[in-house]
XYZ file of C-alpha atoms in Angstrom:
654
model
C 185.520 -29.622 -9.018
C 183.052 -30.794 -11.494
C 183.189 -34.135 -13.159
C 183.685 -34.499 -16.903
C 179.982 -35.621 -17.213
C 178.679 -32.541 -15.307
C 180.734 -30.543 -17.448
C 179.529 -32.204 -20.751
C 176.084 -31.716 -19.312
C 176.633 -27.882 -18.891
C 178.149 -27.584 -22.391
C 175.442 -29.061 -24.020
C 173.049 -26.725 -22.172
C 174.715 -23.754 -23.452
C 175.009 -25.233 -26.855
C 171.231 -25.705 -26.612
C 170.678 -22.110 -25.555
C 172.935 -20.865 -28.517
C 171.009 -23.290 -31.028
C 167.444 -22.311 -30.109
C 168.254 -18.745 -30.569
C 165.441 -17.262 -33.101
C 167.239 -13.560 -33.677
C 170.875 -12.331 -33.277
C 171.152 -9.936 -30.052
C 172.152 -6.294 -30.879
C 175.511 -5.435 -30.772
C 176.173 -3.190 -27.578
C 176.816 -0.400 -30.113
C 173.041 -0.307 -30.922
C 171.845 -1.258 -27.521
C 169.563 1.229 -25.628
C 167.995 -0.447 -22.588
C 169.189 -2.850 -20.347
C 169.069 -4.759 -16.823
C 171.962 -5.415 -14.568
C 171.936 -8.246 -11.717
C 174.783 -9.151 -9.489
C 175.144 -10.569 -6.182
C 178.767 -11.020 -5.372
C 178.786 -14.688 -4.655
C 180.802 -15.764 -1.599
C 181.585 -18.741 0.597
C 178.670 -18.265 2.809
C 175.826 -18.694 0.141
C 173.808 -21.718 0.070
C 170.890 -21.172 -2.357
C 172.348 -19.648 -5.551
C 170.195 -20.121 -8.305
C 167.525 -22.082 -6.436
C 164.765 -19.808 -7.392
C 165.734 -19.010 -11.003
C 163.269 -20.445 -13.445
C 162.635 -20.408 -17.207
C 159.299 -19.180 -16.165
C 160.654 -16.158 -14.292
C 162.933 -15.148 -16.854
C 160.365 -15.387 -19.359
C 157.898 -13.161 -17.436
C 160.960 -10.481 -16.896
C 161.837 -10.325 -20.711
C 158.062 -9.933 -21.682
C 157.552 -7.153 -19.451
C 160.642 -5.363 -19.410
C 161.688 -6.111 -23.062
C 165.405 -5.199 -22.498
C 168.171 -5.122 -25.489
C 170.473 -7.235 -22.820
C 170.912 -8.328 -19.467
C 174.141 -8.115 -17.592
C 174.001 -10.930 -14.831
C 176.126 -12.137 -12.018
C 179.492 -14.158 -12.696
C 182.305 -13.070 -10.275
C 181.857 -10.262 -7.641
C 184.587 -8.487 -5.848
C 184.789 -11.481 -3.143
C 186.429 -13.411 -6.197
C 184.154 -16.713 -6.030
C 182.368 -17.351 -9.357
C 178.904 -17.715 -9.182
C 178.701 -20.819 -11.860
C 180.002 -24.259 -11.796
C 183.771 -23.680 -12.742
C 186.674 -26.140 -13.655
C 189.162 -23.382 -13.573
C 188.759 -21.715 -10.168
C 186.832 -21.906 -7.234
C 183.029 -21.192 -7.429
C 180.804 -19.892 -4.510
C 179.368 -22.476 -2.210
C 175.760 -23.448 -2.381
C 175.205 -23.160 -6.345
C 171.898 -25.033 -6.419
C 170.986 -24.510 -10.001
C 173.215 -22.723 -12.818
C 171.910 -19.307 -13.122
C 173.982 -18.270 -16.166
C 172.884 -21.477 -17.793
C 168.951 -20.606 -17.376
C 169.561 -16.999 -18.405
C 171.467 -17.787 -21.325
C 168.867 -20.352 -22.402
C 166.016 -17.933 -22.528
C 167.665 -14.811 -23.205
C 169.238 -16.647 -26.321
C 165.517 -17.507 -27.447
C 164.462 -14.065 -27.451
C 167.498 -12.642 -29.010
C 168.758 -10.638 -25.996
C 172.217 -10.205 -25.302
C 173.569 -11.656 -22.230
C 176.620 -9.973 -20.572
C 178.197 -10.683 -17.306
C 179.077 -8.559 -14.254
C 182.945 -9.848 -13.494
C 185.220 -8.030 -10.838
C 188.676 -7.613 -12.280
C 191.630 -6.200 -10.157
C 189.541 -6.385 -7.046
C 189.556 -10.126 -6.061
C 189.685 -11.132 -2.483
C 189.740 -14.574 -3.100
C 192.499 -14.377 -5.609
C 194.693 -12.500 -3.200
C 193.856 -14.827 -0.205
C 194.968 -17.720 -2.379
C 197.828 -16.424 -4.010
C 199.715 -13.649 -1.516
C 202.027 -13.183 -4.375
C 199.477 -11.463 -6.378
C 198.514 -8.765 -4.232
C 199.030 -5.289 -4.665
C 201.487 -3.904 -1.931
C 200.784 -0.901 0.144
C 203.041 1.976 0.620
C 204.176 0.524 4.134
C 204.923 -2.726 2.519
C 201.625 -4.761 3.574
C 199.483 -6.819 1.181
C 196.349 -5.162 0.013
C 193.606 -7.758 1.157
C 191.588 -7.052 -1.983
C 193.360 -5.618 -4.901
C 195.578 -7.659 -7.132
C 198.563 -6.333 -8.342
C 198.481 -5.626 -12.164
C 202.161 -6.308 -12.298
C 201.226 -9.828 -11.042
C 200.390 -13.109 -13.091
C 197.126 -12.739 -11.979
C 195.499 -11.551 -15.303
C 197.119 -14.498 -17.079
C 196.624 -17.509 -14.598
C 193.189 -16.393 -13.189
C 191.295 -13.663 -14.822
C 191.426 -14.563 -18.541
C 191.177 -18.339 -17.977
C 187.720 -17.528 -16.168
C 186.697 -15.210 -18.806
C 187.415 -17.630 -21.444
C 185.616 -20.305 -19.537
C 182.364 -18.418 -19.169
C 182.263 -16.733 -22.410
C 182.534 -20.307 -24.437
C 180.436 -22.143 -21.951
C 177.663 -19.812 -22.125
C 177.935 -18.261 -25.393
C 178.013 -14.831 -23.818
C 177.931 -11.608 -25.521
C 180.100 -9.900 -23.514
C 181.298 -8.510 -20.126
C 181.038 -5.538 -17.727
C 184.246 -5.679 -15.863
C 184.051 -4.266 -12.192
C 186.346 -3.300 -9.568
C 188.815 -1.674 -12.132
C 190.051 1.969 -12.509
C 188.164 2.839 -9.379
C 189.711 0.315 -7.220
C 193.156 0.096 -8.533
C 196.062 1.868 -6.787
C 199.871 2.546 -6.782
C 201.498 -0.583 -6.593
C 204.813 -1.063 -4.316
C 205.627 -4.450 -5.189
C 208.984 -5.896 -6.078
C 207.712 -6.078 -9.518
C 206.758 -2.488 -9.611
C 210.124 -1.430 -8.040
C 212.047 -3.523 -10.396
C 210.114 -1.841 -13.437
C 210.095 1.616 -11.834
C 213.321 1.654 -9.983
C 214.027 2.299 -6.188
C 213.168 4.266 -4.236
C 209.393 4.251 -4.870
C 207.757 7.503 -3.870
C 205.169 7.438 -1.453
C 203.583 11.070 -1.203
C 203.395 13.992 -3.403
C 206.415 15.437 -1.845
C 208.894 12.608 -2.743
C 210.673 13.028 -5.658
C 209.261 11.390 -8.856
C 205.680 11.311 -7.536
C 203.821 12.623 -10.690
C 206.077 9.998 -12.675
C 204.993 7.011 -10.400
C 201.429 7.888 -10.467
C 201.780 7.813 -14.407
C 203.924 4.673 -14.472
C 201.005 2.928 -12.381
C 198.346 4.441 -15.051
C 200.309 3.108 -18.036
C 200.515 -0.507 -16.279
C 196.807 -0.385 -15.766
C 196.617 0.481 -19.345
C 198.743 -2.195 -20.594
C 196.758 -4.534 -18.141
C 193.328 -3.635 -19.947
C 194.652 -3.966 -23.237
C 196.312 -7.198 -22.760
C 193.240 -9.218 -21.386
C 190.852 -7.354 -23.979
C 193.247 -8.483 -26.753
C 193.210 -11.924 -25.589
C 189.562 -12.261 -25.300
C 189.070 -10.622 -28.536
C 191.464 -13.098 -29.978
C 189.740 -16.017 -28.490
C 186.338 -15.027 -29.183
C 186.111 -12.020 -31.854
C 182.508 -10.836 -31.307
C 182.855 -10.497 -27.566
C 182.158 -7.318 -26.163
C 183.973 -5.838 -23.121
C 183.770 -2.849 -21.079
C 185.943 -2.053 -18.100
C 183.554 -0.029 -15.627
C 184.139 3.711 -15.630
C 187.109 3.765 -18.133
C 187.085 6.585 -20.280
C 184.410 8.477 -18.293
C 185.315 11.331 -15.747
C 187.047 8.633 -13.873
C 189.607 8.143 -16.626
C 189.170 11.297 -18.886
C 191.535 10.228 -21.553
C 191.163 10.095 -25.085
C 189.882 6.555 -25.807
C 192.361 4.322 -27.168
C 192.141 1.079 -25.529
C 190.362 -1.951 -27.231
C 187.244 -1.606 -25.374
C 183.656 -2.101 -27.094
C 181.805 0.204 -25.122
C 181.900 2.584 -22.110
C 179.696 2.273 -19.327
C 179.369 3.403 -15.426
C 176.915 2.999 -12.553
C 176.138 6.112 -10.698
C 174.772 5.860 -7.337
C 174.362 7.730 -3.749
C 172.693 10.866 -2.694
C 171.884 13.447 -5.418
C 172.532 11.259 -8.195
C 170.866 13.265 -10.665
C 173.446 15.617 -10.445
C 176.236 13.019 -10.638
C 174.220 11.795 -13.850
C 174.385 15.336 -15.488
C 178.248 15.232 -15.499
C 178.924 11.913 -16.300
C 176.347 11.729 -19.088
C 177.405 15.135 -20.481
C 180.892 13.916 -20.472
C 180.465 10.388 -22.219
C 178.375 12.081 -25.028
C 181.606 13.783 -26.033
C 183.936 10.920 -26.370
C 182.932 9.304 -29.405
C 182.257 5.675 -28.226
C 178.975 3.787 -27.559
C 178.011 4.454 -23.868
C 175.546 3.904 -21.351
C 174.827 4.665 -17.852
C 173.334 2.383 -15.047
C 171.015 3.949 -12.035
C 170.905 1.730 -8.917
C 167.475 0.472 -8.462
C 167.715 1.007 -5.086
C 169.248 3.648 -2.286
C 172.563 2.320 -1.231
C 172.240 1.198 2.357
C 175.324 3.333 3.266
C 173.558 6.306 2.420
C 170.816 6.177 5.351
C 170.428 4.352 8.655
C 168.323 1.265 7.481
C 169.891 -0.321 4.703
C 168.975 -0.586 0.832
C 165.757 1.243 -0.296
C 164.227 0.071 -3.641
C 163.410 3.356 -5.621
C 160.146 3.940 -7.230
C 159.363 3.759 -11.043
C 159.107 7.471 -10.881
C 162.441 8.044 -9.446
C 164.163 5.764 -11.736
C 162.273 7.564 -14.756
C 163.599 11.041 -13.457
C 167.327 9.667 -13.535
C 166.866 8.058 -16.905
C 165.665 11.201 -18.326
C 169.075 12.846 -17.367
C 170.890 10.196 -19.580
C 168.285 9.827 -22.487
C 168.615 13.787 -23.043
C 172.478 13.586 -23.630
C 171.931 10.231 -26.221
C 172.820 7.726 -23.824
C 171.787 4.352 -23.405
C 170.217 3.265 -19.809
C 170.328 0.369 -17.691
C 169.349 -0.153 -14.056
C 171.219 -2.306 -11.372
C 168.885 -4.775 -9.245
C 170.193 -7.382 -6.554
C 168.037 -10.475 -6.816
C 167.567 -12.625 -3.909
C 170.605 -14.866 -2.943
C 168.674 -17.372 -4.577
C 168.144 -15.548 -7.672
C 164.606 -14.688 -7.306
C 163.316 -11.372 -9.156
C 159.839 -10.668 -7.351
C 156.983 -9.626 -9.773
C 156.774 -6.099 -8.222
C 160.425 -5.385 -9.000
C 159.696 -6.704 -12.556
C 157.023 -4.491 -12.808
C 158.917 -1.369 -11.850
C 161.723 -2.221 -14.224
C 158.904 -2.356 -16.836
C 157.453 1.026 -16.226
C 160.974 2.556 -16.551
C 161.455 0.531 -19.881
C 158.234 1.672 -21.164
C 159.328 5.144 -20.383
C 162.606 4.927 -22.129
C 161.227 3.000 -25.155
C 158.976 5.810 -25.663
C 161.574 8.400 -26.163
C 164.298 6.302 -27.802
C 163.681 7.388 -31.378
C 164.159 11.172 -30.321
C 166.956 10.370 -27.564
C 169.526 7.588 -28.290
C 172.525 8.440 -30.484
C 171.452 12.379 -30.744
C 174.057 14.684 -31.168
C 174.620 18.081 -29.299
C 173.978 21.620 -30.759
C 176.698 23.319 -28.814
C 175.311 26.405 -26.723
C 177.596 26.434 -23.381
C 180.475 23.885 -22.908
C 182.160 23.202 -19.426
C 185.869 22.380 -19.386
C 186.495 19.105 -17.611
C 190.282 19.098 -16.688
C 192.023 15.649 -16.769
C 195.570 17.316 -16.292
C 194.181 19.121 -12.759
C 192.773 15.787 -11.560
C 196.004 13.814 -12.596
C 198.314 16.566 -10.995
C 196.651 17.795 -7.699
C 195.038 14.639 -6.343
C 196.926 11.447 -4.945
C 194.945 9.238 -7.003
C 195.733 7.296 -10.145
C 192.013 7.435 -11.536
C 188.382 8.621 -10.143
C 185.926 8.516 -8.424
C 187.291 11.773 -7.658
C 184.793 12.909 -4.992
C 184.644 16.766 -4.452
C 187.811 17.082 -6.664
C 185.202 17.455 -9.475
C 182.779 20.021 -7.805
C 184.202 22.818 -9.926
C 182.521 21.474 -12.971
C 179.420 19.637 -11.342
C 178.601 22.848 -9.718
C 178.756 24.810 -12.584
C 176.721 22.393 -14.834
C 174.086 22.248 -12.094
C 173.770 26.192 -11.755
C 174.038 26.603 -15.631
C 171.218 23.730 -16.110
C 168.943 25.233 -13.449
C 169.262 28.631 -15.121
C 167.981 27.388 -18.219
C 170.921 26.715 -20.606
C 171.599 23.795 -22.663
C 174.983 22.611 -21.288
C 177.727 19.984 -22.469
C 181.403 19.080 -20.956
C 184.456 19.571 -22.943
C 187.138 17.342 -21.978
C 190.646 19.295 -22.085
C 192.083 16.607 -24.368
C 188.893 17.524 -26.913
C 189.112 21.263 -26.478
C 190.906 22.541 -29.443
C 189.044 20.325 -31.705
C 185.571 21.777 -30.827
C 185.956 24.915 -28.916
C 185.428 27.053 -32.051
C 181.688 25.630 -32.139
C 180.691 26.905 -28.531
C 179.237 30.348 -28.352
C 180.509 30.087 -24.473
C 183.217 28.234 -22.983
C 183.003 28.045 -18.874
C 186.509 27.145 -17.148
C 185.934 26.080 -13.887
C 188.292 26.707 -10.900
C 190.419 23.816 -11.832
C 193.703 24.228 -10.146
C 196.132 23.367 -12.994
C 194.503 23.343 -16.602
C 198.214 23.717 -18.202
C 199.728 25.789 -20.885
C 198.401 23.755 -23.454
C 194.684 24.373 -22.501
C 195.455 28.101 -21.734
C 196.648 28.762 -25.284
C 193.735 26.925 -26.642
C 191.590 29.026 -24.766
C 193.350 32.205 -25.698
C 192.985 31.310 -29.425
C 189.521 30.848 -28.894
C 188.721 34.129 -27.315
C 191.165 36.174 -29.723
C 189.006 34.633 -32.459
C 185.713 35.862 -31.104
C 184.709 33.237 -28.555
C 183.214 34.215 -25.197
C 184.932 32.189 -21.942
C 183.866 32.691 -18.151
C 187.293 31.931 -16.266
C 186.781 30.892 -12.755
C 189.335 30.163 -9.727
C 192.238 31.839 -8.042
C 194.811 29.698 -10.363
C 193.227 30.598 -13.281
C 193.200 34.392 -12.337
C 196.779 34.010 -12.408
C 196.969 32.462 -15.706
C 194.756 34.828 -17.637
C 195.653 37.952 -15.680
C 197.657 39.533 -18.329
C 195.265 38.754 -21.009
C 192.546 40.069 -18.910
C 194.233 43.347 -18.298
C 194.171 43.006 -14.661
C 196.823 43.406 -11.710
C 196.962 40.519 -8.992
C 197.223 41.579 -5.335
C 198.847 39.227 -3.254
C 198.755 35.431 -3.219
C 195.600 33.544 -3.440
C 194.137 32.930 -0.004
C 190.848 31.528 1.901
C 188.348 34.313 2.505
C 184.698 34.874 3.549
C 183.032 35.973 0.668
C 179.313 36.779 -0.232
C 177.883 38.069 -3.233
C 174.616 40.356 -2.887
C 171.545 38.835 -4.812
C 167.955 39.594 -5.624
C 166.772 38.541 -2.044
C 169.665 38.105 -0.048
C 173.256 37.028 -0.137
C 175.085 34.221 -1.485
C 177.799 32.411 0.224
C 181.033 31.963 -1.974
C 183.463 31.311 0.524
C 186.920 29.759 -0.424
C 190.100 30.466 -2.071
C 189.878 34.042 -3.709
C 192.856 35.991 -5.514
C 192.478 39.855 -5.019
C 192.768 41.832 -8.495
C 192.783 45.353 -9.466
C 190.051 45.866 -12.278
C 187.103 47.195 -13.040
C 184.267 45.249 -11.002
C 181.355 43.620 -12.856
C 180.245 42.094 -9.619
C 181.380 42.600 -6.061
C 182.145 40.270 -3.155
C 182.021 41.121 0.405
C 183.513 39.782 3.439
C 180.152 40.144 5.465
C 176.563 40.702 5.024
C 177.153 44.466 4.475
C 177.116 45.211 0.702
C 179.147 48.471 0.993
C 182.825 47.902 0.676
C 183.797 45.042 -1.638
C 186.233 43.408 -3.568
C 186.226 42.306 -7.151
C 184.199 39.328 -7.648
C 184.145 39.550 -11.444
C 185.267 41.614 -14.359
C 184.837 41.695 -18.041
C 187.469 42.278 -20.708
C 187.635 42.484 -24.382
C 190.250 40.234 -25.996
C 190.539 40.351 -29.727
C 187.197 39.777 -31.418
C 186.024 37.977 -27.799
C 185.210 38.393 -24.383
C 186.789 37.229 -21.320
C 185.088 37.427 -17.851
C 187.305 36.547 -15.044
C 186.105 35.175 -11.524
C 189.054 34.958 -9.273
C 187.096 32.524 -7.008
C 185.632 29.065 -6.369
C 182.267 29.565 -7.791
C 181.351 26.138 -9.033
C 182.659 24.215 -6.019
C 180.623 26.962 -3.799
C 177.449 26.065 -5.774
C 178.122 22.140 -5.666
C 178.420 22.432 -1.767
C 174.925 24.604 -1.351
C 172.961 24.836 -4.337
C 171.673 28.148 -3.094
C 169.644 30.325 -5.421
C 171.660 33.415 -4.974
C 174.567 31.720 -6.183
C 172.720 30.228 -9.137
C 171.453 33.722 -9.986
C 174.956 34.980 -10.019
C 176.107 32.467 -12.475
C 173.085 33.312 -14.507
C 173.897 37.032 -14.643
C 177.441 36.464 -15.818
C 176.637 33.840 -18.439
C 173.881 36.547 -19.746
C 176.662 38.844 -20.048
C 178.797 36.784 -22.631
C 175.948 34.755 -24.435
C 172.724 35.027 -26.358
C 171.295 31.389 -26.178
C 169.266 29.756 -28.782
C 166.176 29.784 -26.667
C 165.307 30.921 -23.310
C 162.744 29.160 -20.971
C 160.086 30.952 -18.499
C 160.075 28.042 -16.040
C 161.380 27.221 -12.613
C 164.976 26.099 -12.077
C 164.034 22.548 -11.791
C 163.870 22.127 -15.227
C 166.623 20.796 -17.224
C 167.200 21.497 -20.929
C 169.256 19.924 -23.661
C 169.433 21.065 -27.109
C 170.153 18.371 -29.522
C 170.070 17.084 -33.145
C 168.712 13.523 -34.478
C 167.968 12.667 -38.064
C 167.867 16.387 -39.157
C 165.615 17.399 -36.441
C 166.355 20.108 -33.996
C 165.134 18.615 -30.391
C 164.607 20.164 -27.203
C 164.725 17.879 -24.144
C 163.024 19.146 -21.139
C 163.539 16.988 -17.744
C 161.641 17.876 -14.672
C 164.062 17.499 -11.417
C 161.450 18.312 -9.066
C 161.663 16.456 -5.826
C 165.103 14.866 -7.113
C 166.482 12.678 -4.206
C 169.331 14.750 -2.477
C 169.586 12.839 1.144
C 169.635 9.570 2.728
C 166.880 10.279 5.087
C 164.389 10.926 1.926
C 165.864 7.831 0.103
C 163.279 7.807 -2.823
C 159.830 9.465 -4.026
C 157.234 8.322 -5.950
C 155.834 11.585 -6.741
C 157.219 14.229 -9.152
C 155.347 17.404 -9.113
C 154.465 18.363 -12.746
C 155.525 21.883 -14.124
C 153.939 24.302 -16.247
C 152.989 25.909 -17.979
C 156.528 26.066 -19.516
C 157.133 28.926 -22.334
C 160.176 28.507 -24.456
C 161.127 31.402 -26.640
C 163.420 30.717 -29.541
C 166.010 33.166 -30.982
C 164.968 31.748 -34.493
C 161.217 30.998 -34.424
C 160.550 27.265 -35.831
C 157.836 26.795 -38.134
C 156.321 23.912 -36.159
C 156.595 22.354 -33.011
C 155.784 18.970 -31.970
C 155.481 17.797 -28.299
C 156.553 14.170 -27.917
C 156.099 11.588 -26.736
C 152.738 12.799 -27.173
C 152.996 13.515 -30.582
C 150.926 16.746 -30.260
C 151.420 19.867 -32.052
C 151.933 23.261 -30.032
C 151.263 26.748 -31.514
C 154.309 28.912 -32.169
C 153.613 32.717 -31.879
C 155.191 35.271 -34.095
C 157.818 35.966 -31.648
C 158.905 32.359 -31.614
C 157.358 31.188 -28.298
C 156.115 27.464 -27.590
C 154.198 27.118 -24.449
C 153.826 23.523 -22.881
C 151.251 23.044 -20.495
C 152.763 20.569 -18.082
C 155.655 18.372 -18.005
C 155.446 15.588 -15.959
C 159.042 13.936 -16.129
C 160.412 14.546 -19.512
C 159.406 15.793 -22.732
C 160.930 16.719 -26.042
C 160.142 19.442 -28.708
C 160.691 18.509 -32.220
C 161.278 21.737 -34.036
C 161.091 22.330 -37.850
C 163.275 25.168 -39.127
């Protein structure tokens, strides 16, 4: 532990950093661009902070110009990355990195947040086995603490208070939370819930037990957030992935912003879903791209991404109105190489050039894709996400519709009744259990004149009477192919046979003669319901096959006349937005997007063009941004963009 003299010196340094601040950092709600650095300090470190200098931080801030930095404090291992008086710091701390980062960021008015692991704290469990979460077989979880234990009061909150006050921090990004927490079989949990504790979905009270654990996690987050806010009222808190698709609930807890890090192969597809969901929750939000491809996704280890690849990932987030940050790992000694700083700078330049027409924009509703919390909570074994393939029904439909040229939003089921009437088309993926409340909201929407595309065997049962179709037998696994323009699209999976007039057919082999109903269209009240009694979104997520995409496009065209049509390749992603009274059409180029570990990154995105956009209501004027170049509008309402490199915006005057 440190001497009083050392503690006094560190406190004085933090005080100095605060005193020399020349401007106040933006609140996170106003921030747009950030950078994240974490190391997860451990007991084998020997050089933490050795290469962190004021000159390096100055060079980084001068080139990248972030609104905030998130720097390492405590990783999942549990050791603190700074000299602490309340719990064990990592070995080998040569220089206090946080003190240096705080001094320089304060000087420039840049916010400083910390990366801090919450539920996942391996060291805390090792030192206090009684704090461990207990697994169903009665063993101690080696990593996750129990949210029923004193851990939050005796370790986590004291650590946060110490770091926040010592370094005059602006906030914390708490990692290892909703995606790490699991059902707890500790004595405290059993006492609160009652015995016996269910262990499988087949056991009595299983759903009740999952929700009991979810509520305990909510109570845990509320407790530490309230306690830290009382201690330091201006301190800003996020629990990583809380209120994203991982915890798809109406925001209620006292967190200040919402954030998550998207990673892995095909990260653009992941970002499409996450950004569209976060854009609907009504809270400040950002998404974090990883500056390197994760080592588990290839044979050699971490691979740094190019500036172009990160700009491509950023465009998906910016198009939905969010903030953007990038995660890098410095060396264990804290060094940021000038090459990586330059990549960050290029990404920052790209984002800043688009900030005025992207950040905090609002959607102009076109197609809404339903996201079902109820299904995920009731049909998986998990408390929260990441859900893996369980979200593929939504991810597949989003990708198919985006690649078909539509502007697509995600509609959380808890928000459906509030915003449904604003959408010309609502798509209901093949969720297994959307529930009666959601069904009733959709029935009302259709009867009042809305159009909906409903997919899935379970939903066929829910909507059969409304659609006027007859079910034949039970849902079953079936080989299924739809005949397309060039070949066949594979939509194999769980299908419900129905008796209805076929809008489209499916076939058990590559023989388009004797088929079953793949889609049927019904008029319901003032609206229309198109029913696909099979796994359309899941099938497209699994293959991204062009014929399945074309099938989705044909169905959507039966229901919906969009505000614009794009003549361009399916690699173009569009989003119709509004900001400051302006109509804005974002166009992102997903050519050569990363999809596989053996092609971990690319430094070239082939330009797309010319691209012609035809508007149903011709605009009077069209400006191409950020080039700030006026483009001619034909009498028929068409605008032609000569070329799109990565991301462009059409600003339209009505």
